[in-house]
CSV table of C-alpha atoms in Angstrom, one decimal:
chain,number,residue,atom,x,y,z
Q,1,UNK,CA,-1.1,4.7,11.3
Q,2,UNK,CA,-0.5,3.1,8.0
Q,3,UNK,CA,-3.3,1.5,6.0
Q,4,UNK,CA,-1.8,-0.7,3.3
Q,5,UNK,CA,-4.0,-2.1,0.5
Q,6,UNK,CA,-2.6,-4.8,-1.8
Q,7,UNK,CA,-4.3,-6.4,-4.8
Q,8,UNK,CA,-4.0,-7.9,-8.2
Q,9,UNK,CA,-6.1,-7.2,-11.3
Q,10,UNK,CA,-7.5,-10.0,-13.4
Q,11,UNK,CA,-8.0,-8.2,-16.8
Q,12,UNK,CA,-4.8,-6.9,-18.3
Q,13,UNK,CA,-6.7,-5.1,-21.1
Q,14,UNK,CA,-8.5,-2.9,-18.5
Q,15,UNK,CA,-5.8,-2.6,-15.9
Q,16,UNK,CA,-4.7,0.8,-17.0
Q,17,UNK,CA,-8.3,2.1,-17.0
Q,18,UNK,CA,-8.7,0.7,-13.4
Q,19,UNK,CA,-5.5,2.3,-12.3
Q,20,UNK,CA,-6.5,5.7,-13.6
Q,21,UNK,CA,-9.8,5.4,-11.7
Q,22,UNK,CA,-8.1,4.3,-8.5
Q,23,UNK,CA,-5.5,7.0,-8.7
Q,24,UNK,CA,-8.1,9.6,-9.8
Q,25,UNK,CA,-11.7,9.8,-8.5
Q,26,UNK,CA,-11.3,7.0,-5.9
Q,27,UNK,CA,-8.2,8.5,-4.3
Q,28,UNK,CA,-9.6,12.0,-4.5
Q,29,UNK,CA,-12.7,11.0,-2.5
Q,30,UNK,CA,-10.5,9.4,0.1
Q,31,UNK,CA,-8.0,12.2,0.4
Q,32,UNK,CA,-10.9,14.7,1.0
Q,33,UNK,CA,-11.9,12.8,4.2
Q,34,UNK,CA,-11.2,14.5,7.5
Q,35,UNK,CA,-8.3,12.6,9.1
Q,36,UNK,CA,-7.0,11.0,5.8
Q,37,UNK,CA,-3.4,12.4,5.8
Q,38,UNK,CA,-1.6,11.0,2.7
Q,39,UNK,CA,-1.6,8.3,0.0
Q,40,UNK,CA,0.9,6.9,-2.4
Q,41,UNK,CA,0.5,4.1,-4.9
Q,42,UNK,CA,3.1,1.5,-6.0
Q,43,UNK,CA,3.5,-1.4,-8.5
Q,44,UNK,CA,5.6,-4.5,-7.8
Q,45,UNK,CA,8.9,-4.8,-9.7
Q,46,UNK,CA,8.7,-8.6,-10.0
Q,47,UNK,CA,5.6,-10.6,-10.9
Q,48,UNK,CA,3.6,-11.4,-7.8
Q,49,UNK,CA,-0.1,-12.1,-7.2
Q,50,UNK,CA,-0.9,-8.7,-5.6
Q,51,UNK,CA,1.0,-6.4,-7.9
Q,52,UNK,CA,-0.6,-3.2,-6.7
Q,53,UNK,CA,0.1,-1.5,-3.3
Q,54,UNK,CA,-1.3,1.7,-1.9
Q,55,UNK,CA,-0.1,3.1,1.4
Q,56,UNK,CA,-2.3,5.6,3.2
Q,57,UNK,CA,-1.9,7.5,6.4
Q,58,UNK,CA,-5.0,7.4,8.6
Q,59,UNK,CA,-5.9,8.3,12.2
Q,60,UNK,CA,-6.7,4.8,13.5
Q,61,UNK,CA,-9.0,1.7,13.4
Q,62,UNK,CA,-12.2,3.6,14.3
Q,63,UNK,CA,-11.8,5.5,11.0
Q,64,UNK,CA,-12.9,2.5,9.0
Q,65,UNK,CA,-16.3,2.2,10.7
Q,66,UNK,CA,-17.2,5.9,10.1
Q,67,UNK,CA,-20.0,6.9,7.8
Q,68,UNK,CA,-17.7,9.3,6.0
Q,69,UNK,CA,-15.3,6.5,5.0
Q,70,UNK,CA,-18.1,4.2,3.9
Q,71,UNK,CA,-19.9,7.0,2.0
Q,72,UNK,CA,-16.7,7.9,0.1
Q,73,UNK,CA,-16.4,4.3,-1.2
Q,74,UNK,CA,-13.8,3.2,1.3
Q,75,UNK,CA,-13.2,-0.6,1.5
Q,76,UNK,CA,-14.5,-1.4,-2.0
Q,77,UNK,CA,-13.7,-1.1,-5.6
Q,78,UNK,CA,-17.1,-0.2,-7.0
Q,79,UNK,CA,-17.7,-1.6,-10.5
Q,80,UNK,CA,-14.1,-2.9,-10.6
Q,81,UNK,CA,-14.7,-5.4,-7.8
Q,82,UNK,CA,-15.0,-8.4,-10.0
Q,83,UNK,CA,-11.6,-7.8,-11.5
Q,84,UNK,CA,-9.8,-7.5,-8.1
Q,85,UNK,CA,-7.8,-10.5,-7.0
Q,86,UNK,CA,-5.6,-11.2,-3.9
Q,87,UNK,CA,-7.0,-8.2,-2.1
Q,88,UNK,CA,-5.8,-7.6,1.5
Q,89,UNK,CA,-5.8,-4.6,3.7
Q,90,UNK,CA,-3.8,-4.1,6.8
Q,91,UNK,CA,-3.5,-1.4,9.4
Q,92,UNK,CA,-0.1,-1.0,11.0
Q,93,UNK,CA,1.1,1.0,14.0
Q,94,UNK,CA,4.6,2.4,14.1
Q,95,UNK,CA,4.4,5.5,11.9
Q,96,UNK,CA,1.9,8.3,11.9
Q,97,UNK,CA,2.5,9.2,8.3
Q,98,UNK,CA,3.9,7.1,5.5
Q,99,UNK,CA,7.3,8.3,4.1
Q,100,UNK,CA,7.3,9.7,0.6
Q,101,UNK,CA,9.1,7.5,-1.9
Q,102,UNK,CA,10.7,9.4,-4.8
Q,103,UNK,CA,10.8,8.3,-8.4
Q,104,UNK,CA,14.4,7.4,-8.1
Q,105,UNK,CA,13.8,5.0,-5.1
Q,106,UNK,CA,12.4,1.6,-4.4
Q,107,UNK,CA,10.1,0.6,-1.6
Q,108,UNK,CA,11.0,-2.7,0.1
Q,109,UNK,CA,8.3,-4.5,2.0
Q,110,UNK,CA,9.3,-7.4,4.4
Q,111,UNK,CA,6.7,-9.5,6.1
Q,112,UNK,CA,9.0,-11.0,8.7
Q,113,UNK,CA,9.9,-10.5,12.3
Q,114,UNK,CA,12.0,-7.3,13.2
Q,115,UNK,CA,15.7,-8.1,13.4
Q,116,UNK,CA,15.6,-10.9,10.8
Q,117,UNK,CA,19.3,-11.7,10.1
Q,118,UNK,CA,18.8,-11.3,6.3
Q,119,UNK,CA,17.8,-7.7,6.7
Q,120,UNK,CA,20.5,-6.6,9.1
Q,121,UNK,CA,22.1,-3.3,8.1
Q,122,UNK,CA,19.1,-2.3,6.0
Q,123,UNK,CA,17.1,0.8,7.0
Q,124,UNK,CA,13.8,-0.9,7.7
Q,125,UNK,CA,11.1,0.7,9.8
Q,126,UNK,CA,9.2,-1.9,11.6
Q,127,UNK,CA,5.4,-1.8,11.9
Q,128,UNK,CA,3.0,-3.9,14.1
Q,129,UNK,CA,-0.4,-5.1,13.0
Q,130,UNK,CA,-3.2,-2.9,14.4
Q,131,UNK,CA,-6.3,-4.0,12.6
Q,132,UNK,CA,-8.3,-5.0,9.5
Q,133,UNK,CA,-7.1,-8.3,8.0
Q,134,UNK,CA,-4.3,-8.9,10.6
Q,135,UNK,CA,-2.7,-11.6,8.5
Q,136,UNK,CA,0.7,-10.0,8.9
Q,137,UNK,CA,1.9,-9.5,12.5
Q,138,UNK,CA,5.0,-7.5,11.6
Q,139,UNK,CA,6.0,-5.6,8.5
Q,140,UNK,CA,9.1,-3.8,7.7
Q,141,UNK,CA,9.3,-1.0,5.1
Q,142,UNK,CA,12.4,0.7,3.7
Q,143,UNK,CA,13.2,3.2,1.0
Q,144,UNK,CA,16.2,2.0,-0.9
Q,145,UNK,CA,18.4,2.9,-3.9
Q,146,UNK,CA,18.9,0.4,-6.7
Q,147,UNK,CA,22.1,-1.0,-5.2
Q,148,UNK,CA,20.6,-1.7,-1.8
Q,149,UNK,CA,17.5,-3.1,-3.3
Q,150,UNK,CA,19.6,-5.6,-5.3
Q,151,UNK,CA,21.0,-7.0,-2.0
Q,152,UNK,CA,17.7,-8.0,-0.5
Q,153,UNK,CA,16.6,-11.6,-0.1
Q,154,UNK,CA,13.9,-12.9,-2.5
Q,155,UNK,CA,11.3,-12.9,0.3
Q,156,UNK,CA,11.2,-9.1,0.3
Q,157,UNK,CA,8.9,-7.5,-2.2
Q,158,UNK,CA,10.1,-4.5,-4.1
Q,159,UNK,CA,7.9,-1.7,-5.5
Q,160,UNK,CA,8.3,1.3,-7.7
Q,161,UNK,CA,6.1,4.4,-7.0
Q,162,UNK,CA,3.5,5.1,-9.6
Q,163,UNK,CA,2.4,8.4,-8.0
Q,164,UNK,CA,3.9,10.9,-5.7
Q,165,UNK,CA,2.7,10.9,-2.0
Q,166,UNK,CA,-0.5,12.9,-2.1
Q,167,UNK,CA,-1.5,14.9,0.9
Q,168,UNK,CA,-5.0,14.7,2.4
Q,169,UNK,CA,-7.3,17.2,4.0
Q,170,UNK,CA,-6.3,16.1,7.5
């Protein structure tokens, strides 16, 4: 299952420091958990409220109630919490492991029903809500080159990877 965490950050002067913490000690603690398979971080190309996106591969909904997850700081941002805005977290079924997005690619995220006419011909993988916030019933993700990304409708969010896909201790 894919666990997708989206958020904004309220203090531009400290955003880099927060990103280093999240991509360093925070992610290392999560990747060490049994069952945590992979993680990759992204930043939106265009200005949006939730600029940051992390996609993690986890075993399922019960994982988030485990003591190991809570003890590793899962579900919170520690001292950074007051700076986090537009935070949402969704669990999706449809892929066991998130695809790796290379430095030369774009990640497209579409929160619309599968088969939407505007996305026909695009290589979207469709996911179904499986837990947590459940604000998004269907989500499509696609790895695109720049030319394909330029053809997307404005409703589709584009992200660039800021880390490689990291493998967990599964």
